[in-house]
XYZ file of C-alpha atoms in Angstrom:
582
model
C 93.492 -77.240 178.732
C 94.085 -79.204 175.878
C 91.980 -81.149 174.644
C 92.300 -85.380 174.225
C 93.239 -86.198 170.650
C 90.304 -89.064 171.404
C 88.000 -85.771 172.220
C 88.980 -83.493 169.551
C 88.335 -86.609 166.620
C 84.504 -87.188 168.578
C 83.733 -83.908 168.562
C 84.857 -83.186 164.591
C 82.849 -86.265 163.884
C 79.397 -85.305 166.159
C 78.680 -82.021 163.706
C 79.507 -83.911 160.914
C 76.860 -87.104 161.494
C 74.906 -84.505 162.864
C 75.066 -82.075 160.141
C 74.817 -85.021 157.236
C 72.083 -87.034 159.596
C 73.504 -90.525 160.557
C 71.188 -90.038 164.101
C 72.555 -93.311 164.727
C 76.312 -93.482 164.507
C 75.854 -89.211 165.941
C 74.815 -91.121 169.531
C 77.340 -93.061 169.968
C 80.119 -90.744 169.715
C 78.004 -88.199 172.382
C 77.797 -91.568 174.399
C 81.543 -91.903 173.828
C 81.571 -88.323 174.814
C 79.875 -88.382 178.124
C 82.565 -91.277 178.838
C 85.167 -89.421 178.917
C 83.190 -86.589 181.064
C 82.984 -89.189 183.362
C 86.046 -90.467 184.212
C 86.980 -86.895 184.044
C 89.890 -86.966 181.187
C 87.531 -83.720 179.810
C 85.682 -80.805 180.986
C 82.168 -80.920 181.290
C 82.402 -77.615 179.611
C 85.034 -77.758 178.036
C 84.169 -77.414 173.679
C 87.602 -77.064 171.444
C 88.989 -78.152 168.925
C 92.212 -79.787 168.861
C 94.995 -78.868 165.349
C 98.239 -78.665 164.472
C 99.205 -79.119 168.861
C 97.171 -76.309 169.414
C 94.761 -75.664 171.580
C 91.838 -73.848 170.149
C 89.206 -73.695 172.832
C 85.443 -71.154 171.487
C 84.919 -67.894 173.018
C 80.861 -68.541 174.219
C 80.210 -65.792 171.595
C 81.381 -68.090 168.857
C 80.197 -70.923 170.469
C 76.968 -69.682 170.365
C 76.925 -68.800 166.576
C 78.052 -72.306 165.645
C 75.204 -73.692 167.488
C 72.809 -71.113 165.512
C 74.419 -72.224 162.408
C 74.236 -75.491 163.307
C 70.543 -75.480 163.726
C 69.839 -73.466 160.551
C 71.811 -76.003 158.572
C 70.211 -78.747 159.900
C 66.747 -77.778 159.291
C 67.563 -76.432 155.281
C 67.794 -72.560 156.103
C 71.183 -72.545 154.373
C 70.117 -68.285 153.848
C 70.098 -67.961 156.572
C 72.995 -69.425 157.498
C 75.996 -68.045 155.640
C 73.430 -64.522 156.612
C 75.214 -65.442 159.935
C 78.609 -66.388 158.766
C 78.588 -63.671 156.910
C 78.074 -60.544 160.001
C 80.316 -62.470 161.956
C 83.376 -60.764 163.193
C 85.730 -63.971 163.740
C 84.940 -67.574 163.224
C 86.757 -71.004 164.210
C 86.979 -74.216 162.970
C 84.577 -75.918 163.915
C 81.918 -72.618 161.932
C 83.156 -72.965 158.160
C 83.247 -76.940 159.598
C 79.344 -76.497 159.804
C 77.824 -73.676 157.179
C 80.103 -76.129 153.774
C 78.623 -79.427 155.356
C 75.533 -77.637 154.978
C 75.175 -77.183 152.027
C 76.862 -80.380 151.462
C 73.572 -82.262 152.589
C 70.809 -80.655 151.083
C 73.195 -80.695 147.359
C 74.843 -77.399 147.246
C 78.782 -78.833 146.396
C 79.384 -75.879 144.205
C 78.455 -72.923 146.421
C 80.268 -75.974 149.550
C 83.414 -76.034 147.108
C 83.873 -72.060 146.312
C 83.143 -71.197 149.864
C 86.266 -73.587 151.109
C 88.190 -72.236 148.342
C 87.542 -68.859 149.929
C 91.317 -67.299 150.628
C 90.722 -66.783 154.267
C 88.949 -70.110 155.408
C 90.646 -72.344 157.300
C 91.720 -75.421 155.569
C 92.052 -78.052 158.783
C 91.452 -81.886 159.158
C 88.061 -80.423 160.198
C 87.238 -78.449 157.089
C 89.196 -80.689 154.950
C 86.624 -84.068 155.988
C 83.887 -82.012 156.153
C 84.020 -81.344 151.565
C 83.722 -85.762 152.093
C 79.762 -85.098 152.377
C 79.668 -85.201 148.744
C 80.283 -88.382 147.816
C 80.928 -87.685 144.616
C 83.789 -85.895 144.980
C 84.651 -88.196 148.055
C 87.431 -90.859 147.355
C 89.088 -87.255 145.214
C 89.420 -85.182 147.745
C 90.578 -87.659 150.325
C 93.079 -87.417 147.587
C 94.187 -84.888 148.245
C 93.486 -83.188 151.819
C 97.272 -82.615 152.449
C 97.227 -84.427 155.302
C 95.045 -87.601 157.102
C 93.688 -88.887 160.577
C 91.522 -90.612 161.838
C 89.570 -87.709 161.816
C 89.790 -87.946 158.552
C 89.505 -92.203 157.358
C 86.304 -92.582 159.921
C 84.477 -90.401 157.964
C 85.908 -91.881 154.748
C 84.822 -94.860 155.610
C 81.230 -93.543 156.617
C 81.231 -92.177 153.471
C 80.910 -94.793 151.683
C 78.956 -97.454 153.478
C 76.291 -94.611 154.104
C 75.509 -95.619 149.679
C 76.616 -98.462 149.884
C 80.610 -99.187 148.674
C 81.065 -101.179 152.168
C 84.601 -103.404 150.497
C 86.016 -99.691 149.765
C 85.202 -98.024 153.346
C 87.197 -101.549 154.518
C 89.364 -101.753 151.957
C 90.255 -97.282 153.666
C 89.785 -98.716 157.352
C 92.522 -101.615 156.479
C 94.968 -98.791 155.343
C 94.432 -96.608 158.391
C 97.449 -96.089 159.376
C 95.905 -95.861 162.949
C 93.126 -96.662 164.382
C 91.214 -94.845 167.356
C 87.193 -96.524 169.248
C 84.936 -94.839 166.504
C 86.794 -96.125 163.503
C 85.673 -99.763 164.782
C 82.691 -99.016 165.596
C 82.103 -96.955 162.531
C 83.670 -100.156 160.150
C 80.543 -102.431 162.747
C 78.154 -100.163 162.168
C 78.355 -100.058 158.140
C 78.696 -104.349 158.228
C 76.242 -103.397 160.260
C 73.490 -101.440 158.239
C 74.712 -102.926 155.204
C 73.816 -106.570 156.823
C 76.827 -108.199 156.748
C 76.694 -109.171 160.620
C 78.794 -112.510 160.538
C 81.343 -109.717 159.382
C 80.899 -107.301 161.832
C 80.605 -109.503 164.933
C 84.109 -110.693 163.847
C 85.321 -106.907 163.882
C 83.372 -107.210 167.115
C 85.375 -109.460 167.584
C 88.378 -108.590 166.469
C 88.682 -105.410 169.371
C 91.472 -105.047 172.216
C 89.130 -102.519 173.515
C 85.482 -101.867 173.658
C 84.204 -99.540 175.035
C 79.874 -99.143 175.792
C 79.200 -98.082 172.449
C 81.598 -100.422 171.075
C 78.989 -102.520 172.635
C 75.833 -100.572 172.215
C 76.749 -100.709 168.029
C 77.374 -104.798 168.183
C 73.735 -104.992 169.638
C 72.324 -102.550 167.469
C 73.925 -103.986 164.759
C 72.142 -107.921 165.939
C 68.952 -105.468 166.709
C 68.704 -104.159 162.240
C 69.520 -107.305 161.473
C 65.994 -109.665 163.106
C 69.516 -111.017 165.080
C 67.397 -110.396 168.438
C 68.532 -113.750 170.975
C 72.107 -113.216 170.005
C 71.287 -109.192 170.723
C 69.841 -110.503 174.241
C 73.074 -112.756 175.098
C 75.270 -109.504 174.303
C 72.922 -107.938 176.924
C 73.801 -110.095 179.022
C 77.346 -110.226 179.057
C 78.106 -106.174 178.552
C 80.768 -105.383 181.631
C 78.867 -101.991 182.123
C 75.951 -101.230 181.181
C 74.312 -97.703 180.187
C 71.350 -95.184 179.226
C 71.744 -96.575 175.814
C 71.666 -100.053 176.263
C 69.125 -100.479 178.116
C 67.158 -97.645 175.603
C 68.805 -99.653 172.486
C 67.198 -103.435 173.831
C 64.007 -101.873 174.989
C 63.487 -100.925 171.696
C 64.602 -103.726 169.919
C 62.183 -106.089 171.848
C 58.952 -103.943 171.255
C 59.670 -103.413 166.896
C 60.081 -107.483 167.456
C 56.221 -107.167 169.193
C 57.798 -108.639 172.614
C 56.791 -105.905 174.520
C 56.726 -107.464 177.542
C 59.687 -108.692 177.867
C 61.495 -104.561 176.119
C 58.942 -103.317 179.613
C 61.932 -106.394 181.476
C 64.215 -104.900 180.967
C 63.059 -101.066 181.892
C 62.080 -102.723 185.627
C 65.629 -104.444 185.070
C 66.850 -100.555 184.008
C 65.037 -99.511 187.607
C 66.192 -102.294 189.949
C 69.694 -102.506 188.944
C 71.432 -100.253 188.043
C 72.947 -96.612 188.619
C 71.552 -95.607 185.047
C 68.318 -93.436 184.792
C 66.285 -93.728 181.955
C 66.198 -90.552 178.949
C 64.039 -89.115 177.055
C 64.217 -92.010 174.385
C 63.719 -94.322 176.831
C 60.459 -92.888 178.352
C 58.757 -92.814 174.553
C 60.170 -96.577 173.995
C 58.274 -97.854 177.553
C 55.961 -95.530 176.911
C 55.172 -97.649 172.449
C 55.990 -100.940 174.559
C 52.650 -99.774 177.099
C 50.731 -99.128 174.115
C 50.910 -102.535 172.261
C 50.353 -104.346 175.568
C 47.272 -101.841 176.536
C 49.092 -101.978 179.610
C 46.555 -99.102 181.286
C 48.860 -99.737 184.915
C 52.136 -99.903 183.986
C 51.470 -96.480 181.686
C 50.350 -94.856 184.295
C 52.909 -95.410 186.607
C 55.759 -94.168 183.618
C 53.633 -91.299 183.839
C 54.408 -90.653 187.778
C 57.637 -91.444 186.746
C 59.024 -88.908 184.128
C 56.782 -85.820 186.362
C 59.448 -85.906 188.023
C 61.914 -85.232 185.596
C 62.893 -83.083 183.223
C 61.356 -84.827 180.029
C 57.487 -84.758 181.529
C 57.490 -81.366 178.678
C 59.287 -82.509 175.761
C 56.995 -83.258 173.259
C 58.514 -86.252 171.767
C 57.437 -88.191 175.263
C 53.894 -86.423 175.800
C 52.763 -87.024 172.583
C 54.082 -91.357 173.454
C 51.964 -90.510 176.460
C 49.145 -88.903 174.205
C 49.433 -92.331 172.028
C 49.729 -94.961 174.881
C 46.443 -92.894 176.929
C 44.573 -93.824 173.192
C 45.821 -96.967 172.339
C 44.581 -97.879 176.830
C 40.976 -96.871 176.506
C 41.108 -92.998 177.686
C 40.885 -90.914 174.502
C 39.846 -88.150 177.530
C 42.785 -88.908 179.095
C 44.959 -88.446 175.925
C 42.955 -84.594 174.792
C 43.454 -83.688 178.173
C 47.018 -84.027 177.924
C 47.090 -82.813 174.038
C 45.000 -79.698 175.372
C 47.286 -79.208 177.777
C 50.722 -78.766 175.067
C 51.589 -74.961 175.505
C 54.439 -75.221 172.095
C 51.684 -78.066 169.622
C 54.532 -79.305 167.271
C 53.000 -80.969 164.219
C 53.593 -84.613 164.963
C 51.528 -83.548 168.377
C 48.094 -82.361 165.959
C 48.886 -86.534 163.906
C 48.588 -87.817 167.264
C 45.775 -86.079 168.940
C 43.970 -87.208 164.767
C 45.434 -90.501 165.020
C 43.772 -90.769 168.352
C 40.469 -89.890 167.686
C 40.713 -92.722 163.610
C 41.521 -95.611 166.670
C 38.240 -94.104 168.818
C 35.863 -94.210 165.726
C 35.641 -90.822 165.761
C 35.974 -89.218 162.527
C 34.065 -85.626 163.135
C 36.478 -85.085 165.038
C 39.450 -86.606 163.384
C 38.293 -83.999 161.022
C 37.104 -80.365 163.240
C 41.243 -80.906 164.662
C 42.212 -81.548 161.191
C 40.198 -78.139 160.036
C 41.803 -76.465 163.353
C 45.612 -77.219 163.122
C 45.867 -75.752 158.991
C 43.479 -72.276 160.880
C 46.671 -72.737 162.939
C 48.950 -73.121 160.685
C 50.390 -75.773 160.437
C 50.723 -77.839 157.019
C 49.961 -81.146 156.891
C 52.012 -84.362 155.816
C 52.037 -87.453 154.499
C 50.875 -88.761 158.213
C 48.544 -86.429 158.879
C 46.680 -87.576 155.177
C 46.725 -90.963 156.181
C 45.455 -90.523 159.499
C 42.160 -88.634 158.425
C 41.059 -90.939 155.023
C 41.673 -94.194 158.243
C 39.345 -91.562 160.308
C 36.651 -90.791 157.147
C 36.882 -94.443 155.998
C 35.937 -96.859 159.849
C 32.634 -93.706 160.449
C 31.472 -94.260 157.383
C 32.652 -90.251 156.160
C 32.899 -91.339 152.147
C 32.197 -87.786 150.299
C 34.921 -86.556 152.865
C 36.996 -89.037 152.460
C 36.960 -88.517 148.482
C 37.692 -84.702 149.364
C 41.047 -85.615 151.531
C 42.457 -87.486 148.537
C 41.494 -85.070 146.286
C 43.689 -82.048 148.400
C 45.935 -84.664 148.953
C 46.925 -84.921 145.838
C 46.613 -81.644 144.569
C 49.237 -81.203 146.641
C 52.830 -81.512 144.942
C 54.428 -81.121 148.567
C 53.823 -84.720 149.739
C 55.349 -87.830 148.656
C 51.962 -90.306 147.418
C 51.957 -93.567 149.042
C 50.768 -97.104 148.901
C 49.150 -96.054 152.762
C 47.181 -93.247 151.367
C 46.136 -95.196 148.309
C 44.948 -98.668 150.476
C 43.446 -96.278 152.342
C 41.626 -94.233 150.261
C 39.907 -98.222 148.133
C 38.736 -99.407 152.651
C 37.071 -96.374 152.040
C 35.380 -97.413 149.007
C 35.585 -100.939 149.908
C 33.373 -100.014 153.494
C 30.935 -98.635 150.913
C 30.454 -99.979 147.990
C 31.922 -98.729 145.807
C 33.526 -102.133 145.086
C 33.728 -101.846 141.313
C 35.174 -98.029 141.316
C 37.874 -98.875 144.083
C 39.031 -102.186 141.413
C 39.304 -99.674 138.325
C 41.548 -97.693 140.267
C 43.742 -99.677 141.047
C 43.155 -100.620 137.556
C 45.013 -97.323 137.293
C 47.716 -97.895 139.276
C 49.537 -100.337 137.526
C 52.786 -101.163 139.416
C 51.930 -99.492 142.087
C 49.648 -100.851 143.469
C 51.381 -102.789 146.357
C 49.653 -105.403 147.732
C 48.398 -103.908 151.072
C 45.855 -102.078 148.598
C 44.662 -105.653 146.367
C 44.911 -106.710 150.227
C 42.139 -103.627 151.278
C 40.075 -104.416 148.064
C 39.638 -107.526 149.447
C 38.344 -107.036 152.452
C 35.423 -104.813 150.931
C 34.494 -107.142 148.441
C 34.374 -110.379 151.945
C 32.148 -107.452 153.636
C 29.497 -106.723 150.650
C 29.578 -110.664 149.206
C 31.392 -109.490 145.798
C 32.465 -112.740 144.859
C 33.575 -111.704 141.098
C 35.147 -109.116 141.848
C 36.529 -110.093 144.897
C 38.062 -113.664 143.514
C 39.991 -111.562 140.590
C 41.403 -109.277 143.263
C 42.046 -112.715 145.588
C 44.351 -113.629 143.021
C 46.506 -110.441 142.057
C 47.352 -110.889 145.925
C 47.935 -114.224 146.177
C 50.375 -113.231 142.936
C 52.602 -111.388 145.186
C 52.248 -112.819 148.393
C 51.644 -116.765 147.862
C 51.764 -117.544 151.298
C 49.295 -115.540 153.077
C 46.115 -117.736 155.072
C 44.687 -114.272 155.649
C 44.122 -113.896 151.638
C 42.751 -117.838 151.045
C 40.324 -117.532 154.745
C 39.454 -114.523 152.978
C 38.381 -115.805 149.557
C 36.822 -118.571 151.339
C 34.341 -116.957 153.244
C 33.486 -114.635 149.940
C 32.294 -118.186 147.914
C 30.193 -120.108 151.412
C 28.863 -116.007 151.244
C 28.593 -116.294 148.451
C 26.788 -119.706 148.532
C 29.888 -121.769 146.789
C 30.917 -124.203 149.477
C 32.224 -126.429 146.590
C 34.932 -123.372 146.175
C 35.080 -122.351 149.482
C 36.127 -125.831 150.338
C 38.785 -126.135 147.614
C 40.663 -122.698 148.919
C 40.842 -123.857 152.247
C 42.073 -127.438 150.599
C 44.716 -125.811 148.965
C 45.475 -123.994 152.188
C 45.797 -126.676 153.778
C 47.587 -128.202 150.979
C 50.280 -125.717 151.602
C 50.665 -125.670 155.822
C 49.562 -122.456 155.316
C 47.868 -121.484 159.056
C 46.808 -118.250 160.049
C 47.919 -117.172 163.370
C 44.600 -117.389 166.302
C 42.552 -114.357 166.926
C 44.424 -113.107 170.538
C 43.362 -109.611 172.916
C 42.998 -108.847 176.560
C 41.718 -106.722 178.143
C 42.254 -105.101 182.083
C 39.788 -105.228 185.097
C 40.957 -104.657 188.329
C 44.909 -104.554 187.736
C 43.905 -108.554 186.295
C 44.267 -109.325 182.693
C 42.340 -111.730 181.044
C 43.714 -113.314 177.829
C 41.495 -113.944 174.940
C 42.643 -117.273 172.126
C 40.348 -118.320 170.234
C 39.874 -121.690 170.017
C 41.682 -121.903 173.517
C 38.593 -122.892 176.896
C 40.679 -123.108 179.576
C 39.509 -119.570 180.595
C 37.967 -119.797 184.174
C 34.538 -117.722 182.668
C 34.556 -119.529 179.662
C 30.542 -120.624 179.556
C 29.216 -117.278 181.075
C 31.715 -115.615 177.826
C 30.219 -117.728 175.178
C 26.451 -117.573 176.063
C 27.203 -114.110 176.179
C 28.716 -114.524 172.077
C 25.786 -115.998 171.258
C 24.090 -113.640 172.514
C 25.201 -110.893 170.677
C 25.677 -112.534 167.781
C 22.242 -113.066 167.928
C 21.342 -109.927 168.231
C 23.342 -108.333 165.863
C 21.778 -111.064 163.131
C 18.200 -109.524 164.256
C 19.344 -105.806 163.430
C 20.592 -107.362 160.300
C 24.814 -105.836 161.563
C 25.435 -109.320 160.420
C 25.349 -110.778 157.042
C 27.623 -113.635 157.086
C 26.615 -116.327 159.019
C 28.332 -118.844 156.999
C 31.808 -117.483 158.628
C 31.150 -117.058 161.989
C 30.029 -120.470 161.690
C 33.344 -121.000 160.275
C 36.088 -119.259 162.844
C 33.408 -121.095 164.771
C 33.535 -117.318 167.483
C 30.454 -119.141 169.899
C 31.932 -121.531 170.951
C 36.336 -121.066 171.189
C 36.132 -117.597 171.480
C 37.679 -118.579 175.321
C 41.241 -117.492 177.089
C 42.885 -118.183 179.849
C 43.102 -115.830 182.941
C 46.125 -114.207 183.417
C 46.962 -112.203 186.767
């Protein structure tokens, strides 16, 4: 059975896109392949490449070898990929294109060119297209191609768009002698990812034939450009939704901090659709449960997962560990971590983060040391969690030691978060002058988050002089940050500078700035109790206020609260009330 022409394009482009790392486009194309399989256009196990009107179906041996070469190339193990390539008794076009794309992806353009120029190389549209991964040579190679078809043009559009040359990409798109749905989707994606959502939607509306990936591409574009309401409107009008559609919409809500709506979409998916959740869906919806501290919902989803093939997925298990730790079930999170047969770095980082979140600094350090003993190399995320753990539990010396270890590791790029963690560590320990000097050494590298950490430390230790300087720097970077004004006002108030504190508050009001009211919630007996600063409608308001006053007095007696002015200013004792939600 010969493959349809569109399947040829999908297969070749999927290989190319997977290797250069354009995951979203690759998933869209894979989505189209799945649609074609469901409709009966192709068989689920028919893998082949149609070129020059012939059907080159791959044997099982070549298919397995191509898969291994693809994996080696994707992981940057080009020497291993080349060794296997050279040992193969028989190769096909995918074999050549895969290795060429691997060289292009990791910048070995000369080696890619040498391989492509070999006399035995299979030179057709797929291998030519693989060479287009290097954008610097792309235009010249594109002009040299003896034969161009829709895959060549589409790949050129994709490559130009990835490098920000969106108008050049549109020019190539307009020159295409024929277009298929993948071509249209690629151009829509290009506009969306370059924040030109109006042009993306205009192109979408011009499409005569749209499939599910077309709708998903446009919904993703709206979400990426902050147009969540338009994404939902388009989602609701889809003639047929698939698992990608639901997962995309759930992800959009979670990323926007509207996790409750994300859970509603998940419920809609289960009740209204024949589509079943996949790995990405479960990871995203568990993130929604984490944001809401929705332990009941999280447990229900865990039960659902236990009946699927995804119950042992490392990504899903890591998401479950994160969910349980965010919901206060640290022992459950650790039990799940211990049950993982093959842990990856994501799982280790997740468990270290869980200990950090609950203030178990020593346990986080112990787990970090165990991880290293087992041969796992920490990355930048590991050190962020580790430094945070030391900061939150007062392990200053240990934190400084880990930061120095990080600084000496040339394989890890220092990030703003690392600097902010170090400043927070020093600030909590009262080493404010040292923190200020460190930030000055950073120069332009000091971000707002770094200065904010110092201001918070000055507020805790009532260091008015350093706090003023740090707040000034922070306000220069973020003049509309209401939190900075409040922190500075509290610093003045704690030092008895009431006039200065009042002036800062006045300046804040003149600018029309307002701090978002504090909000927290807790689930008791399947009932969610929400507490909002300033809301006096909670059903047990008098009891809560009495308890907070009592706690406040006990904390003052043990000298844990040294800033009466701040507490009174926030009117915590009188206004920390809430509403009772079923």
